[in-house]
Short mmCIF file of C-alpha atoms (C1' of nucleotides) in Angstrom, two decimals:
data_model
loop_
_atom_site.label_atom_id
_atom_site.label_comp_id
_atom_site.label_asym_id
_atom_site.label_seq_id
_atom_site.Cartn_x
_atom_site.Cartn_y
_atom_site.Cartn_z
CA UNK A 156 -0.01 -0.01 -0.05
CA UNK A 157 2.22 2.78 -1.23
CA UNK A 158 1.26 6.25 -0.22
CA UNK A 159 0.71 7.31 -3.81
CA UNK A 160 -2.33 4.99 -4.16
CA UNK A 161 -4.15 6.49 -1.22
CA UNK A 162 -7.16 8.54 -2.27
CA UNK A 163 -6.73 12.19 -2.11
CA UNK A 164 -10.09 12.52 -0.38
CA UNK A 165 -8.74 10.34 2.42
CA UNK A 166 -5.67 12.42 2.95
CA UNK A 167 -7.79 15.57 3.16
CA UNK A 168 -9.78 14.02 5.95
CA UNK A 169 -6.83 12.99 8.13
CA UNK A 170 -6.51 16.40 9.65
CA UNK A 171 -10.23 16.36 10.52
CA UNK A 172 -9.68 13.19 12.45
CA UNK A 173 -6.66 14.70 14.25
CA UNK A 174 -8.69 17.73 15.16
CA UNK A 175 -11.47 15.72 16.69
CA UNK A 176 -9.10 13.42 18.48
CA UNK A 177 -7.46 16.43 20.06
CA UNK A 178 -10.84 17.55 21.31
CA UNK A 179 -11.61 14.16 22.72
CA UNK A 180 -8.24 14.13 24.49
CA UNK A 181 -8.95 17.53 26.01
CA UNK A 182 -12.13 15.95 27.40
CA UNK A 183 -10.05 13.07 28.93
CA UNK A 184 -11.58 10.51 26.62
CA UNK A 185 -9.50 7.36 26.14
CA UNK A 186 -11.44 5.42 23.53
CA UNK A 187 -13.65 6.31 20.62
CA UNK A 188 -15.59 4.31 18.08
CA UNK A 189 -15.65 5.04 14.38
CA UNK A 190 -19.40 5.65 14.73
CA UNK A 191 -19.01 8.44 17.23
CA UNK A 192 -16.13 9.96 15.37
CA UNK A 193 -18.26 9.87 12.14
CA UNK A 194 -21.24 11.50 13.88
CA UNK A 195 -19.23 14.32 15.25
CA UNK A 196 -17.68 15.08 11.91
CA UNK A 197 -20.68 14.47 9.63
CA UNK A 198 -19.19 11.45 7.95
CA UNK A 199 -19.93 7.72 7.95
CA UNK A 200 -18.23 5.19 10.19
CA UNK A 201 -17.32 2.99 7.16
CA UNK A 202 -15.55 5.91 5.56
CA UNK A 203 -13.42 6.49 8.61
CA UNK A 204 -12.47 2.86 8.95
CA UNK A 205 -11.70 2.59 5.30
CA UNK A 206 -9.58 5.72 5.42
CA UNK A 207 -7.57 4.33 8.31
CA UNK A 208 -7.25 0.96 6.67
CA UNK A 209 -5.03 2.44 4.01
CA UNK A 210 -2.38 3.00 6.59
CA UNK A 211 -2.79 0.02 8.87
CA UNK A 212 -4.87 -1.38 11.69
CA UNK A 213 -5.27 0.96 14.62
CA UNK A 214 -8.47 -0.09 16.29
CA UNK A 215 -9.45 -2.87 18.59
CA UNK A 216 -12.50 -4.91 17.62
CA UNK A 217 -15.36 -4.57 19.99
CA UNK A 218 -13.83 -1.58 21.75
CA UNK A 219 -12.83 1.01 19.23
CA UNK A 220 -9.71 3.23 18.91
CA UNK A 221 -7.36 4.33 21.65
CA UNK A 222 -7.61 8.08 21.22
CA UNK A 223 -4.04 8.90 22.07
CA UNK A 224 -2.60 6.06 20.10
CA UNK A 225 -4.61 6.90 16.98
CA UNK A 226 -3.60 10.53 17.22
CA UNK A 227 0.04 9.58 17.53
CA UNK A 228 -0.28 7.31 14.51
CA UNK A 229 -1.99 9.96 12.46
CA UNK A 230 0.69 12.44 13.39
CA UNK A 231 3.36 10.03 12.20
CA UNK A 232 1.44 9.22 8.99
CA UNK A 233 0.95 12.88 8.15
CA UNK A 234 4.59 13.69 9.05
CA UNK A 235 3.54 16.90 10.74
CA UNK A 236 6.63 18.09 12.45
CA UNK A 237 6.05 19.70 15.80
CA UNK A 238 7.90 22.77 14.59
CA UNK A 239 6.43 23.66 11.24
CA UNK A 240 7.72 27.15 10.63
CA UNK A 241 5.66 29.61 8.68
CA UNK A 242 6.30 32.98 7.30
CA UNK A 243 3.63 35.54 6.55
CA UNK A 244 3.59 38.00 3.64
CA UNK A 245 1.31 40.93 4.23
CA UNK A 246 0.67 42.66 7.44
CA UNK A 247 -2.71 44.19 6.87
CA UNK A 248 -6.05 43.35 8.49
CA UNK A 249 -5.95 39.76 7.44
CA UNK A 250 -2.26 39.31 8.27
CA UNK A 251 -2.84 40.62 11.78
CA UNK A 252 -5.86 38.41 12.30
CA UNK A 253 -3.63 35.44 11.39
CA UNK A 254 -0.93 36.63 13.75
CA UNK A 255 -3.47 36.73 16.53
CA UNK A 256 -4.85 33.37 15.69
CA UNK A 257 -4.09 30.79 18.41
CA UNK A 258 -4.91 27.76 16.28
CA UNK A 259 -1.45 27.71 14.75
CA UNK A 260 0.42 26.97 17.87
CA UNK A 261 -2.07 24.34 18.97
CA UNK A 262 -1.38 22.53 15.80
CA UNK A 263 2.42 22.81 15.79
CA UNK A 264 2.68 25.67 13.47
CA UNK A 265 4.32 28.98 14.24
CA UNK A 266 4.82 32.17 12.26
CA UNK A 267 8.49 32.83 12.45
CA UNK A 268 8.81 35.78 10.15
CA UNK A 269 6.54 38.48 8.69
CA UNK A 270 7.12 40.59 5.59
CA UNK A 271 5.63 43.63 4.00
CA UNK A 272 6.39 46.14 1.30
CA UNK A 273 4.96 49.14 3.22
CA UNK A 274 7.79 51.30 4.60
CA UNK A 275 5.50 52.38 7.50
CA UNK A 276 5.32 48.77 8.64
CA UNK A 277 8.84 47.57 8.04
CA UNK A 278 10.81 47.48 11.30
CA UNK A 279 7.69 47.86 13.41
CA UNK A 280 6.35 45.03 15.62
CA UNK A 281 3.07 43.20 15.11
CA UNK A 282 1.90 40.80 17.77
CA UNK A 283 5.44 40.79 19.14
CA UNK A 284 7.03 40.04 15.82
CA UNK A 285 9.27 42.35 13.76
CA UNK A 286 8.09 43.09 10.27
CA UNK A 287 10.83 42.69 7.60
CA UNK A 288 11.06 44.09 4.14
CA UNK A 289 10.14 41.55 1.41
CA UNK A 290 13.67 42.23 0.09
CA UNK A 291 14.98 40.44 3.13
CA UNK A 292 12.70 37.46 2.54
CA UNK A 293 15.13 35.14 0.94
CA UNK A 294 17.84 35.71 3.45
CA UNK A 295 15.50 35.38 6.53
CA UNK A 296 13.63 32.37 5.16
CA UNK A 297 16.90 30.50 4.58
CA UNK A 298 18.43 31.52 7.87
CA UNK A 299 15.29 30.43 9.89
CA UNK A 300 14.76 27.34 7.78
CA UNK A 301 11.14 28.21 7.03
CA UNK A 302 9.26 25.84 4.77
CA UNK A 303 5.79 27.30 4.30
CA UNK A 304 4.67 30.73 3.27
CA UNK A 305 1.30 32.40 3.83
CA UNK A 306 0.21 34.97 1.28
CA UNK A 307 -2.01 37.73 2.80
CA UNK A 308 -1.24 40.59 0.50
CA UNK A 309 -3.66 42.56 -1.74
CA UNK A 310 -4.57 40.64 -4.88
CA UNK A 311 -2.83 43.13 -7.14
CA UNK A 312 0.62 42.42 -5.64
CA UNK A 313 0.41 38.72 -5.58
CA UNK A 314 2.51 38.04 -8.68
CA UNK A 315 5.40 40.13 -7.32
CA UNK A 316 5.27 38.43 -3.92
CA UNK A 317 4.93 35.01 -5.44
CA UNK A 318 8.17 35.53 -7.34
CA UNK A 319 9.96 36.49 -4.12
CA UNK A 320 8.58 33.44 -2.35
CA UNK A 321 9.61 31.05 -5.06
CA UNK A 322 13.15 32.58 -5.19
CA UNK A 323 13.34 32.00 -1.44
CA UNK A 324 13.09 28.30 -1.99
CA UNK A 325 9.68 27.87 -0.47
CA UNK A 326 7.81 24.81 -1.79
CA UNK A 327 4.45 25.11 0.04
CA UNK A 328 2.14 28.07 -0.01
CA UNK A 329 -1.13 28.94 1.68
CA UNK A 330 -2.84 31.59 -0.41
CA UNK A 331 -5.38 34.02 0.95
CA UNK A 332 -5.81 36.14 -2.11
CA UNK A 333 -8.63 35.66 -4.62
CA UNK A 334 -6.13 34.87 -7.35
CA UNK A 335 -5.28 31.39 -8.62
CA UNK A 336 -1.57 31.07 -8.44
CA UNK A 337 0.44 30.11 -11.52
CA UNK A 338 3.10 27.84 -10.11
CA UNK A 339 6.15 26.16 -11.51
CA UNK A 340 6.49 22.45 -10.89
CA UNK A 341 7.42 21.17 -7.47
CA UNK A 342 5.58 23.89 -5.63
CA UNK A 343 2.25 23.26 -4.01
CA UNK A 344 -0.28 25.83 -3.00
CA UNK A 345 -3.67 25.73 -1.28
CA UNK A 346 -6.03 28.59 -1.40
CA UNK A 347 -8.49 29.79 1.22
CA UNK A 348 -11.53 31.55 -0.17
CA UNK A 349 -14.56 31.89 1.85
CA UNK A 350 -16.54 34.06 -0.61
CA UNK A 351 -16.76 30.94 -2.77
CA UNK A 352 -18.36 29.25 0.14
CA UNK A 353 -20.77 32.14 0.65
CA UNK A 354 -21.85 31.76 -2.99
CA UNK A 355 -22.35 28.08 -2.57
CA UNK A 356 -24.56 28.77 0.46
CA UNK A 357 -26.43 31.32 -1.49
CA UNK A 358 -26.89 28.84 -4.33
CA UNK A 359 -28.23 26.07 -2.15
CA UNK A 360 -30.56 28.33 -0.26
CA UNK A 361 -31.94 29.49 -3.58
CA UNK A 362 -32.42 26.09 -5.23
CA UNK A 363 -33.69 24.13 -2.24
CA UNK B 57 -31.47 18.10 -16.62
CA UNK B 58 -32.87 18.88 -13.14
CA UNK B 59 -30.49 20.76 -10.83
CA UNK B 60 -30.46 17.80 -8.44
CA UNK B 61 -28.52 15.69 -10.90
CA UNK B 62 -25.76 18.17 -11.42
CA UNK B 63 -22.49 17.01 -9.83
CA UNK B 64 -21.62 18.67 -6.61
CA UNK B 65 -18.08 19.19 -7.84
CA UNK B 66 -19.49 21.18 -10.71
CA UNK B 67 -21.49 23.46 -8.46
CA UNK B 68 -18.46 24.13 -6.32
CA UNK B 69 -16.58 25.33 -9.36
CA UNK B 70 -19.19 27.79 -10.57
CA UNK B 71 -18.00 30.50 -8.27
CA UNK B 72 -14.45 30.00 -9.48
CA UNK B 73 -15.66 30.73 -12.96
CA UNK B 74 -17.49 33.82 -11.83
CA UNK B 75 -14.47 35.06 -10.09
CA UNK B 76 -12.24 34.66 -13.10
CA UNK B 77 -14.85 36.18 -15.42
CA UNK B 78 -15.03 39.24 -13.17
CA UNK B 79 -11.27 39.59 -13.49
CA UNK B 80 -11.43 39.37 -17.26
CA UNK B 81 -14.16 42.01 -17.36
CA UNK B 82 -12.06 44.32 -15.27
CA UNK B 83 -9.39 43.87 -17.96
CA UNK B 84 -11.94 44.78 -20.63
CA UNK B 85 -11.84 41.32 -22.13
CA UNK B 86 -14.95 40.44 -24.21
CA UNK B 87 -14.35 36.81 -25.10
CA UNK B 88 -12.60 33.92 -23.49
CA UNK B 89 -12.04 30.31 -24.53
CA UNK B 90 -12.47 27.33 -22.26
CA UNK B 91 -8.75 26.58 -22.59
CA UNK B 92 -7.67 29.99 -21.28
CA UNK B 93 -10.19 29.85 -18.45
CA UNK B 94 -8.92 26.41 -17.52
CA UNK B 95 -5.29 27.43 -17.55
CA UNK B 96 -5.90 30.42 -15.32
CA UNK B 97 -7.75 28.25 -12.82
CA UNK B 98 -5.68 25.15 -12.94
CA UNK B 99 -8.43 23.01 -14.54
CA UNK B 100 -8.97 21.38 -17.89
CA UNK B 101 -10.93 22.88 -20.72
CA UNK B 102 -13.08 19.76 -21.03
CA UNK B 103 -14.06 19.99 -17.43
CA UNK B 104 -15.18 23.61 -17.81
CA UNK B 105 -17.21 22.81 -20.94
CA UNK B 106 -18.78 19.84 -19.36
CA UNK B 107 -19.64 21.87 -16.24
CA UNK B 108 -21.35 24.53 -18.30
CA UNK B 109 -23.14 21.93 -20.43
CA UNK B 110 -25.22 20.86 -17.39
CA UNK B 111 -26.93 24.23 -17.59
CA UNK B 112 -27.14 24.92 -21.29
CA UNK B 113 -25.08 26.12 -24.25
CA UNK B 114 -23.37 29.43 -23.63
CA UNK B 115 -20.42 29.45 -25.99
CA UNK B 116 -19.94 30.03 -29.62
CA UNK B 117 -18.01 27.42 -31.56
CA UNK B 118 -14.76 28.66 -32.99
CA UNK B 119 -14.90 31.83 -30.83
CA UNK B 120 -15.42 30.99 -27.23
CA UNK B 121 -17.61 32.51 -24.62
CA UNK B 122 -18.87 36.10 -24.34
CA UNK B 123 -17.41 37.06 -20.95
CA UNK B 124 -20.28 39.31 -19.84
CA UNK B 125 -22.92 36.92 -21.14
CA UNK B 126 -21.47 33.92 -19.48
CA UNK B 127 -21.07 35.82 -16.12
CA UNK B 128 -24.67 36.95 -16.34
CA UNK B 129 -25.83 33.41 -16.98
CA UNK B 130 -23.78 32.01 -14.14
CA UNK B 131 -25.21 34.68 -11.88
CA UNK B 132 -28.68 33.61 -12.88
CA UNK B 133 -27.84 29.91 -12.45
CA UNK B 134 -26.41 30.38 -9.00
CA UNK B 135 -29.17 32.71 -7.95
CA UNK B 136 -26.82 35.07 -6.24
CA UNK B 137 -28.87 38.00 -5.31
CA UNK B 138 -26.99 41.34 -5.54
CA UNK B 139 -27.92 42.11 -1.97
CA UNK B 140 -26.94 39.07 0.01
CA UNK B 141 -27.05 40.29 3.55
CA UNK B 142 -24.71 38.81 6.13
CA UNK B 143 -24.46 39.14 9.87
CA UNK B 144 -21.28 38.56 11.84
CA UNK B 145 -21.09 36.89 15.21
CA UNK B 146 -17.84 37.70 17.02
CA UNK B 147 -15.96 40.92 16.86
CA UNK B 148 -12.48 39.82 17.72
CA UNK B 149 -9.37 39.77 15.51
CA UNK B 150 -10.92 37.59 12.89
CA UNK B 151 -14.26 39.36 12.96
CA UNK B 152 -12.52 42.65 12.38
CA UNK B 153 -10.46 41.28 9.62
CA UNK B 154 -13.71 40.13 7.95
CA UNK B 155 -15.26 43.59 8.49
CA UNK B 156 -12.29 45.06 6.68
CA UNK B 157 -12.38 42.57 3.89
CA UNK B 158 -13.33 44.24 0.62
CA UNK B 159 -14.16 41.02 -1.24
CA UNK B 160 -17.64 40.88 0.17
CA UNK B 161 -18.92 43.97 -1.50
CA UNK B 162 -17.30 43.03 -4.81
CA UNK B 163 -19.29 39.82 -4.72
CA UNK B 164 -22.63 41.26 -3.74
CA UNK B 165 -22.39 40.46 -0.06
CA UNK B 166 -22.55 42.89 2.74
CA UNK B 167 -22.29 42.60 6.53
CA UNK B 168 -25.39 44.31 7.80
CA UNK B 169 -25.16 43.50 11.45
CA UNK B 170 -22.51 42.48 13.99
CA UNK B 171 -23.00 40.82 17.26
CA UNK B 172 -20.86 40.04 20.37
CA UNK B 173 -21.31 38.97 24.00
CA UNK B 174 -18.56 41.23 25.32
CA UNK B 175 -20.13 44.21 27.16
CA UNK B 176 -17.04 46.29 26.25
CA UNK B 177 -17.86 45.87 22.58
CA UNK B 178 -21.63 46.11 22.48
CA UNK B 179 -22.75 49.58 21.40
CA UNK B 180 -19.32 50.44 20.04
CA UNK B 181 -18.63 50.84 16.35
CA UNK B 182 -16.36 48.59 14.36
CA UNK B 183 -15.53 49.56 10.74
CA UNK B 184 -18.43 51.98 10.94
CA UNK B 185 -20.89 49.31 12.12
CA UNK B 186 -22.54 49.26 15.53
CA UNK B 187 -22.00 46.07 17.51
CA UNK B 188 -25.16 44.59 19.00
CA UNK B 189 -25.66 42.24 21.90
CA UNK B 190 -26.30 38.63 20.74
CA UNK B 191 -29.57 38.93 22.72
CA UNK B 192 -30.77 41.32 20.04
CA UNK B 193 -29.80 38.98 17.23
CA UNK B 194 -33.21 37.52 16.56
CA UNK B 195 -34.92 40.87 16.36
CA UNK B 196 -32.22 42.53 14.30
CA UNK B 197 -31.88 39.64 11.81
CA UNK B 198 -35.61 39.47 11.23
CA UNK B 199 -35.90 43.25 10.88
CA UNK B 200 -33.02 43.50 8.41
CA UNK B 201 -34.01 40.35 6.64
CA UNK B 202 -30.60 38.72 6.91
CA UNK B 203 -30.19 35.26 5.48
CA UNK B 204 -26.65 34.25 6.14
CA UNK B 205 -24.60 34.26 9.42
CA UNK B 206 -20.88 34.18 9.86
CA UNK B 207 -19.53 32.56 13.04
CA UNK B 208 -16.21 34.08 14.14
CA UNK B 209 -16.45 33.48 17.85
CA UNK B 210 -14.02 31.49 20.02
CA UNK B 211 -14.53 27.74 19.67
CA UNK B 212 -15.77 27.37 23.27
CA UNK B 213 -18.80 29.55 22.71
CA UNK B 214 -19.90 28.14 19.41
CA UNK B 215 -22.74 25.96 20.78
CA UNK B 216 -24.37 28.87 22.56
CA UNK B 217 -24.05 31.16 19.50
CA UNK B 218 -25.29 28.41 17.10
CA UNK B 219 -28.46 28.10 19.18
CA UNK B 220 -29.12 31.80 18.92
CA UNK B 221 -28.44 31.75 15.18
CA UNK B 222 -30.88 28.94 14.59
CA UNK B 223 -33.52 30.54 16.69
CA UNK B 224 -33.15 33.68 14.58
CA UNK B 225 -34.31 31.74 11.58
CA UNK B 226 -30.97 31.64 9.74
CA UNK B 227 -30.58 28.76 7.32
CA UNK B 228 -27.09 29.32 6.01
CA UNK B 229 -23.95 29.51 8.05
CA UNK B 230 -20.34 30.20 7.37
CA UNK B 231 -18.27 28.76 10.23
CA UNK B 232 -14.80 30.02 11.07
CA UNK B 233 -14.37 27.93 14.21
CA UNK B 234 -12.53 24.65 14.41
CA UNK B 235 -15.66 22.86 15.54
CA UNK B 236 -17.84 20.79 13.34
CA UNK B 237 -21.36 22.10 13.70
CA UNK B 238 -24.17 19.76 14.67
CA UNK B 239 -27.10 21.12 12.70
CA UNK B 240 -30.77 20.31 12.59
CA UNK B 241 -32.22 19.52 9.20
CA UNK B 242 -32.75 22.33 6.70
CA UNK B 243 -29.74 24.30 7.81
CA UNK B 244 -26.55 24.37 5.78
CA UNK B 245 -23.12 25.23 6.92
CA UNK B 246 -19.70 25.53 5.35
CA UNK B 247 -16.54 25.74 7.41
CA UNK B 248 -13.37 27.61 6.72
CA UNK B 249 -10.26 26.02 8.21
CA UNK B 250 -6.94 26.81 6.91
CA UNK B 251 -4.95 24.83 9.49
CA UNK B 252 -6.33 21.76 7.78
CA UNK B 253 -4.73 23.03 4.56
CA UNK B 254 -1.47 23.74 6.32
CA UNK B 255 -1.37 20.14 7.52
CA UNK B 256 -2.10 18.97 4.00
CA UNK B 257 0.81 21.10 2.71
CA UNK B 258 3.00 19.67 5.42
CA UNK B 259 1.91 16.11 4.50
CA UNK B 260 2.73 16.53 0.84
CA UNK B 261 6.04 18.27 1.39
CA UNK B 262 6.93 15.39 3.66
CA UNK B 263 5.88 12.46 1.45
CA UNK B 264 7.05 13.80 -1.90
"C1'" DC C 39 -18.71 29.60 -52.62
"C1'" DA C 40 -16.03 25.61 -50.92
"C1'" DA C 41 -12.54 23.96 -47.90
"C1'" DA C 42 -9.97 24.24 -43.86
"C1'" DT C 43 -9.90 25.09 -39.05
"C1'" DA C 44 -10.76 26.11 -34.28
"C1'" DT C 45 -13.56 25.62 -30.73
"C1'" DT C 46 -17.74 24.07 -28.41
"C1'" DG C 47 -20.74 20.35 -26.67
"C1'" DT C 48 -21.40 15.56 -25.36
"C1'" DG C 49 -21.83 10.31 -25.27
"C1'" DA C 50 -18.69 6.77 -23.96
"C1'" DT C 51 -14.94 5.50 -21.10
"C1'" DT C 52 -12.04 5.49 -17.42
"C1'" DA C 53 -10.69 6.83 -12.82
"C1'" DT C 54 -11.77 7.97 -8.24
"C1'" DA C 55 -14.50 7.77 -4.06
"C1'" DT C 56 -18.19 5.92 -1.26
"C1'" DT C 57 -21.02 2.53 0.45
"C1'" DC C 58 -22.44 -2.22 1.09
"C1'" DA C 59 -22.19 -6.53 3.06
"C1'" DC C 60 -20.00 -9.49 5.79
"C1'" DA C 61 -15.77 -12.06 7.60
"C1'" DA C 62 -12.71 -11.62 11.48
"C1'" DT C 63 -12.19 -11.26 16.20
"C1'" DA C 64 -11.72 -9.20 20.88
"C1'" DT C 65 -14.59 -8.75 24.72
"C1'" DA C 66 -18.31 -9.58 27.66
"C1'" DA C 67 -21.85 -12.54 29.30
"C1'" DA C 68 -23.73 -16.95 30.47
"C1'" DT D 278 -15.34 -22.37 29.08
"C1'" DT D 279 -18.56 -21.55 25.68
"C1'" DT D 280 -21.69 -18.50 23.44
"C1'" DA D 281 -23.26 -14.11 22.12
"C1'" DT D 282 -22.24 -9.63 20.62
"C1'" DA D 283 -20.17 -5.38 19.13
"C1'" DT D 284 -16.98 -3.37 16.48
"C1'" DT D 285 -13.20 -3.33 13.27
"C1'" DG D 286 -11.32 -4.19 8.70
"C1'" DT D 287 -12.01 -5.09 3.84
"C1'" DG D 288 -13.24 -7.04 -0.94
"C1'" DA D 289 -16.94 -6.15 -3.95
"C1'" DA D 290 -20.48 -3.22 -5.71
"C1'" DT D 291 -22.06 1.12 -6.62
"C1'" DA D 292 -22.00 5.97 -7.25
"C1'" DT D 293 -19.70 10.06 -8.62
"C1'" DA D 294 -16.40 12.73 -11.25
"C1'" DA D 295 -12.89 13.41 -14.76
"C1'" DT D 296 -11.17 12.49 -19.16
"C1'" DC D 297 -11.28 10.92 -23.88
"C1'" DA D 298 -12.57 11.09 -28.45
"C1'" DC D 299 -14.99 13.05 -31.69
"C1'" DA D 300 -19.37 15.03 -33.92
"C1'" DA D 301 -21.24 19.55 -34.70
"C1'" DT D 302 -20.64 23.92 -36.44
"C1'" DA D 303 -19.41 28.90 -36.74
"C1'" DT D 304 -15.73 31.44 -38.68
"C1'" DT D 305 -12.04 32.35 -41.58
"C1'" DT D 306 -9.37 31.62 -45.65
"C1'" DG D 307 -8.53 30.67 -50.40
#
DNA sequence: CAAATATTGTGATTATATTCACAATATAAA
DNA sequence: TTTATATTGTGAATATAATCACAATATTTG
């Protein structure tokens, strides 16, 4: 069962499982069944068991899954290092909201550098972190060994920033602009766009 | 071809198409081919043509699609009113970033009311909008005829807020918390979670 | 006007993902 | 200890989505 044959849809769900398992642990739960996990995530129990089966056998028949053990296994499977370093491009409203977001640390991510083009921001501190010029990006990213970049700049400047990011050797990008990124091979990006979801909601409320 | 038989994956892409068409219009483009549209969105031309074919014939062989016409058709198909009214629950970092986000207006959405539980915030103005108590939510939402709610409160308070939202008659929810929402029938929610995407990026950079 | 061509639109095919149905089996009960 | 039972794990079946291959046809060219 090589990783490459694992359904993409399965991989996307793994972090959902981790999230729910963390919640259960915070409630001092020790064991959970696929059915309960499914209910709390809006999935089916079969789907969860099948997903897990691609990677091995983690449950105990008749009892369920040891919550801590399963989480540990998923962490190993996903290879999420505990020190995933991020850098942030763009220190506006959204950038600052991200800086204030506590979910990163909980999940083993931390924003280690922030960049902007605005001379009024460069050198200043945001949420305790110094803002660098984008011109320093390459050097800072290499020095701090950062692997993932977040783009939170205005749509218009995304091309320019993308070029800098790629030159810095970054291979993984989380994109908050509305633009679809044109990427060279070997670089992976995911986009976050909630207005798409709003339109979807609007569509369904209209057609139902 | 009843709407119910249209692939879900197709529907999710419709707003991508709209987004790209708006961009083309802003660049004074009149016509676009499925191939170009596909390239700019990272899809295939066949997929775009097939998607559109579920709703009718909008192109012109040999030329392509009239950008304005196609956008107008998609708008009709999706039933996106030009005055989709939103309300926002939670006036923290994230809530304020959303208030400052210009993409809403561009897409025909507008935040018409904001709510919080914090007495220090109630009555104050954020981005020019008065913050109401969540106790007033039902009344305000009914009066302003708001159809969609955004949840941007801390995870711990989501159950309480969800109850208020449902009692207010809201049927569509955009959820920014990490929690999966347990919803009664007839209510639809979409969740925005970028840490999931970070983990996915981390997974792929690790396994590749 | 006829031929060549580019592009759409779509039935058929293939690939991907989900669900079903049930064997395997650890645990609890008798 | 034996039997009953609940739950996992999984091959097979089904459903969903993407891609292929090409017919249809509007436009351009000769």
